[in-house]
Structure formats: structure tokens, C-alpha cells
């Protein structure tokens, strides 16, 4: 099998193409929902509430590796469900006139980065449960895994940006 990073980069590119087709007005709604999802996940796993949950589960007899696997499964399912609903359902549509291909591509790539990068982060943190990933990683992998969304932004950033985007949506 090929390098792990290629799979995630292809997913990011696909999101960029989808952004071109849908337009940035609709893509910004998906961005907002992904930011809210990442806020919830980071708050539950690494935030002040997460420390209590993790402590309780570890005291209940869960091992540290099974705890990471559980959080990876929860995160991947939550990101997949929210992304699916955001793209298929009636979502937030931001105001704007016309189609700007560059902005649409950029927002689509950001959505791909938030989606694929977050899934990559949680799976890597849990050491890729249910997958046969060989840990002989390339230097590109070692660089890219350090700049995945949950690795560089805390839950405070995600909620601040999501609230800002909601305010922008409400103010026409």
C-alpha cells in the first residue's frame, strides 16, 4: 500500500473540486459545521471536560491505548456524520453574489483540510486502529502530521472561529 499522506491529500483535492462546483457561499456553511464539530471533539478529548472524562474512563479500567482508539472511533464517526449532513441537508448558505472560482476552490480545500486532516489526526493519535499502517513514515508525513487542524489549534480557536462565522452569516 502507498503512503498514508497520499490518501489524505487526494481527499483534500476532492474537496477542492467539490468547492469549485458548489461555490463558496455553500461551502462556508460546511466550514462552520466542521469547526463546531472540531470544537466539540477537542473540548471532549483535550479540553477541561475531557480530562475528567478520560480520568473517569481510566479509573473504570480502560487502558490508555483503548481510550485513544475509542476517541478515534468517536471522532471519525462524528466528523463523517456532520460532513455528510452538511453536504446533503439544508445547510447554512452565506450571502454573496456570483461565483468566484478561486475563493470556492480555496474554501473547498480548507474544508478538505479540516475533514481529512482531522480524521488523519485522530487515527494517527490512536496508532491507526483497524488498519495495517507501517510506521516507516516519510519526512513529508512527519511534517504534515504536525500541522493537522487539532494538532495546531485548540478548542478555544475552533469555537471562536465558529462563532465569528455565525455572526458573519447573521449580519447581512
mmCIF file of C-alpha atoms in Angstrom:
data_model
loop_
_atom_site.group_PDB
_atom_site.id
_atom_site.type_symbol
_atom_site.label_atom_id
_atom_site.label_comp_id
_atom_site.label_asym_id
_atom_site.label_seq_id
_atom_site.Cartn_x
_atom_site.Cartn_y
_atom_site.Cartn_z
ATOM 1 C CA UNK A 1 0.000 0.000 0.000
ATOM 2 C CA UNK A 2 1.145 3.534 -0.702
ATOM 3 C CA UNK A 3 1.961 6.285 1.758
ATOM 4 C CA UNK A 4 -0.787 7.336 4.150
ATOM 5 C CA UNK A 5 -0.387 11.010 3.311
ATOM 6 C CA UNK A 6 -1.290 10.424 -0.342
ATOM 7 C CA UNK A 7 -4.761 9.174 0.633
ATOM 8 C CA UNK A 8 -5.469 12.250 2.704
ATOM 9 C CA UNK A 9 -4.056 14.658 0.107
ATOM 10 C CA UNK A 10 -6.319 13.100 -2.539
ATOM 11 C CA UNK A 11 -9.324 13.603 -0.237
ATOM 12 C CA UNK A 12 -8.343 17.259 0.250
ATOM 13 C CA UNK A 13 -8.097 17.685 -3.543
ATOM 14 C CA UNK A 14 -11.546 16.113 -3.993
ATOM 15 C CA UNK A 15 -12.985 18.604 -1.500
ATOM 16 C CA UNK A 16 -11.352 21.395 -3.508
ATOM 17 C CA UNK A 17 -13.103 20.166 -6.670
ATOM 18 C CA UNK A 18 -16.411 19.939 -4.812
ATOM 19 C CA UNK A 19 -15.880 23.507 -3.586
ATOM 20 C CA UNK A 20 -15.442 24.680 -7.175
ATOM 21 C CA UNK A 21 -18.750 23.098 -8.164
ATOM 22 C CA UNK A 22 -20.792 24.185 -5.139
ATOM 23 C CA UNK A 23 -19.481 27.722 -4.695
ATOM 24 C CA UNK A 24 -18.009 29.373 -1.645
ATOM 25 C CA UNK A 25 -21.378 30.537 -0.270
ATOM 26 C CA UNK A 26 -22.490 26.955 0.373
ATOM 27 C CA UNK A 27 -19.009 25.710 1.307
ATOM 28 C CA UNK A 28 -18.703 28.233 4.137
ATOM 29 C CA UNK A 29 -21.702 26.575 5.804
ATOM 30 C CA UNK A 30 -19.831 23.263 5.785
ATOM 31 C CA UNK A 31 -16.760 25.018 7.187
ATOM 32 C CA UNK A 32 -18.826 26.366 10.070
ATOM 33 C CA UNK A 33 -20.235 22.932 10.887
ATOM 34 C CA UNK A 34 -16.782 21.321 10.741
ATOM 35 C CA UNK A 35 -15.412 23.975 13.103
ATOM 36 C CA UNK A 36 -18.239 23.345 15.581
ATOM 37 C CA UNK A 37 -17.603 19.598 15.345
ATOM 38 C CA UNK A 38 -13.889 20.061 15.959
ATOM 39 C CA UNK A 39 -14.658 22.311 18.921
ATOM 40 C CA UNK A 40 -16.848 19.603 20.459
ATOM 41 C CA UNK A 41 -14.277 16.876 19.808
ATOM 42 C CA UNK A 42 -11.354 18.887 21.159
ATOM 43 C CA UNK A 43 -13.371 20.006 24.189
ATOM 44 C CA UNK A 44 -14.311 16.391 24.921
ATOM 45 C CA UNK A 45 -10.841 14.944 24.358
ATOM 46 C CA UNK A 46 -8.279 17.613 25.284
ATOM 47 C CA UNK A 47 -10.253 20.362 26.971
ATOM 48 C CA UNK A 48 -11.036 20.755 30.665
ATOM 49 C CA UNK A 49 -14.066 18.487 30.380
ATOM 50 C CA UNK A 50 -12.022 15.884 28.505
ATOM 51 C CA UNK A 51 -9.579 15.451 31.373
ATOM 52 C CA UNK A 52 -12.472 14.475 33.643
ATOM 53 C CA UNK A 53 -13.924 12.042 31.093
ATOM 54 C CA UNK A 54 -10.531 10.454 30.462
ATOM 55 C CA UNK A 55 -9.814 10.194 34.194
ATOM 56 C CA UNK A 56 -13.173 8.549 34.812
ATOM 57 C CA UNK A 57 -12.691 6.044 31.974
ATOM 58 C CA UNK A 58 -9.131 5.224 33.063
ATOM 59 C CA UNK A 59 -10.321 4.710 36.646
ATOM 60 C CA UNK A 60 -13.054 2.419 35.309
ATOM 61 C CA UNK A 61 -10.367 0.109 33.932
ATOM 62 C CA UNK A 62 -9.892 1.304 30.379
ATOM 63 C CA UNK A 63 -6.311 1.254 29.114
ATOM 64 C CA UNK A 64 -4.713 4.338 27.590
ATOM 65 C CA UNK A 65 -4.492 2.731 24.140
ATOM 66 C CA UNK A 66 -8.128 1.608 24.177
ATOM 67 C CA UNK A 67 -9.102 5.112 25.293
ATOM 68 C CA UNK A 68 -7.284 6.610 22.276
ATOM 69 C CA UNK A 69 -8.942 4.045 20.000
ATOM 70 C CA UNK A 70 -12.368 4.882 21.426
ATOM 71 C CA UNK A 71 -11.819 8.626 20.879
ATOM 72 C CA UNK A 72 -10.579 7.982 17.333
ATOM 73 C CA UNK A 73 -13.710 5.988 16.507
ATOM 74 C CA UNK A 74 -15.979 8.625 18.067
ATOM 75 C CA UNK A 75 -14.161 11.428 16.230
ATOM 76 C CA UNK A 76 -14.195 9.739 12.825
ATOM 77 C CA UNK A 77 -17.883 8.836 13.086
ATOM 78 C CA UNK A 78 -18.807 12.320 14.274
ATOM 79 C CA UNK A 79 -16.812 14.058 11.518
ATOM 80 C CA UNK A 80 -18.262 11.753 8.847
ATOM 81 C CA UNK A 81 -21.857 12.232 10.025
ATOM 82 C CA UNK A 82 -21.618 16.023 10.348
ATOM 83 C CA UNK A 83 -19.897 16.346 6.966
ATOM 84 C CA UNK A 84 -22.485 14.130 5.280
ATOM 85 C CA UNK A 85 -25.369 16.080 6.791
ATOM 86 C CA UNK A 86 -23.718 19.411 5.915
ATOM 87 C CA UNK A 87 -23.329 18.456 2.278
ATOM 88 C CA UNK A 88 -26.642 16.615 1.821
ATOM 89 C CA UNK A 89 -29.044 18.539 4.007
ATOM 90 C CA UNK A 90 -30.268 22.088 4.054
ATOM 91 C CA UNK A 91 -27.203 23.870 5.295
ATOM 92 C CA UNK A 92 -26.007 27.333 6.029
ATOM 93 C CA UNK A 93 -25.651 29.409 2.901
ATOM 94 C CA UNK A 94 -23.592 32.546 3.290
ATOM 95 C CA UNK A 95 -24.502 35.729 1.435
ATOM 96 C CA UNK A 96 -22.543 36.603 -1.638
ATOM 97 C CA UNK A 97 -23.097 37.333 -5.261
ATOM 98 C CA UNK A 98 -21.743 35.459 -8.214
ATOM 99 C CA UNK A 99 -19.238 32.661 -8.309
ATOM 100 C CA UNK A 100 -15.609 33.257 -7.600
ATOM 101 C CA UNK A 101 -13.744 30.130 -8.684
ATOM 102 C CA UNK A 102 -10.589 30.890 -6.711
ATOM 103 C CA UNK A 103 -12.429 31.559 -3.431
ATOM 104 C CA UNK A 104 -14.635 28.485 -3.977
ATOM 105 C CA UNK A 105 -11.570 26.305 -4.559
ATOM 106 C CA UNK A 106 -9.837 27.781 -1.515
ATOM 107 C CA UNK A 107 -12.809 27.201 0.797
ATOM 108 C CA UNK A 108 -13.225 23.666 -0.588
ATOM 109 C CA UNK A 109 -9.554 22.945 0.123
ATOM 110 C CA UNK A 110 -9.958 24.343 3.649
ATOM 111 C CA UNK A 111 -12.938 22.029 4.171
ATOM 112 C CA UNK A 112 -10.859 19.128 2.881
ATOM 113 C CA UNK A 113 -8.046 20.085 5.240
ATOM 114 C CA UNK A 114 -10.452 20.261 8.187
ATOM 115 C CA UNK A 115 -12.147 16.975 7.229
ATOM 116 C CA UNK A 116 -9.236 14.779 6.127
ATOM 117 C CA UNK A 117 -6.704 16.420 8.428
ATOM 118 C CA UNK A 118 -8.866 15.858 11.491
ATOM 119 C CA UNK A 119 -9.569 12.234 10.630
ATOM 120 C CA UNK A 120 -5.861 11.734 9.955
ATOM 121 C CA UNK A 121 -5.005 13.346 13.321
ATOM 122 C CA UNK A 122 -7.322 11.166 15.393
ATOM 123 C CA UNK A 123 -6.359 7.956 13.571
ATOM 124 C CA UNK A 124 -2.636 8.724 13.901
ATOM 125 C CA UNK A 125 -3.069 9.580 17.579
ATOM 126 C CA UNK A 126 -4.660 6.149 18.120
ATOM 127 C CA UNK A 127 -1.935 4.468 16.014
ATOM 128 C CA UNK A 128 -4.329 3.660 13.153
ATOM 129 C CA UNK A 129 -6.694 1.139 14.746
ATOM 130 C CA UNK A 130 -8.167 -1.437 12.348
ATOM 131 C CA UNK A 131 -5.592 -0.572 9.654
ATOM 132 C CA UNK A 132 -2.258 -2.037 8.692
ATOM 133 C CA UNK A 133 -0.131 1.095 8.569
ATOM 134 C CA UNK A 134 3.614 0.542 8.706
ATOM 135 C CA UNK A 135 5.346 3.197 10.840
ATOM 136 C CA UNK A 136 8.148 3.835 8.336
ATOM 137 C CA UNK A 137 6.872 7.333 7.577
ATOM 138 C CA UNK A 138 8.302 9.776 5.052
ATOM 139 C CA UNK A 139 9.649 13.187 6.001
ATOM 140 C CA UNK A 140 6.574 14.723 4.325
ATOM 141 C CA UNK A 141 4.344 12.665 6.624
ATOM 142 C CA UNK A 142 6.344 13.709 9.680
ATOM 143 C CA UNK A 143 5.976 17.364 8.681
ATOM 144 C CA UNK A 144 2.316 17.243 7.682
ATOM 145 C CA UNK A 145 1.162 15.347 10.775
ATOM 146 C CA UNK A 146 2.376 18.295 12.876
ATOM 147 C CA UNK A 147 0.131 20.802 11.062
ATOM 148 C CA UNK A 148 -3.175 18.932 11.165
ATOM 149 C CA UNK A 149 -6.081 21.037 12.495
ATOM 150 C CA UNK A 150 -6.451 19.540 16.002
ATOM 151 C CA UNK A 151 -2.650 19.468 16.415
ATOM 152 C CA UNK A 152 -2.167 23.205 15.911
ATOM 153 C CA UNK A 153 -5.490 24.671 17.068
ATOM 154 C CA UNK A 154 -7.094 24.231 20.468
ATOM 155 C CA UNK A 155 -10.793 24.036 21.235
ATOM 156 C CA UNK A 156 -10.788 27.758 22.032
ATOM 157 C CA UNK A 157 -9.763 28.593 18.462
ATOM 158 C CA UNK A 158 -12.447 26.364 16.940
ATOM 159 C CA UNK A 159 -15.301 27.867 18.948
ATOM 160 C CA UNK A 160 -14.040 31.427 18.405
ATOM 161 C CA UNK A 161 -13.864 30.931 14.647
ATOM 162 C CA UNK A 162 -17.240 29.129 14.510
ATOM 163 C CA UNK A 163 -18.975 31.904 16.468
ATOM 164 C CA UNK A 164 -17.328 34.533 14.255
ATOM 165 C CA UNK A 165 -18.575 32.738 11.149
ATOM 166 C CA UNK A 166 -22.092 32.517 12.591
ATOM 167 C CA UNK A 167 -22.043 36.262 13.295
ATOM 168 C CA UNK A 168 -20.897 36.914 9.721
ATOM 169 C CA UNK A 169 -23.775 34.733 8.491
ATOM 170 C CA UNK A 170 -26.361 36.605 10.557
ATOM 171 C CA UNK A 171 -25.087 40.074 9.629
ATOM 172 C CA UNK A 172 -26.073 40.530 6.030
#
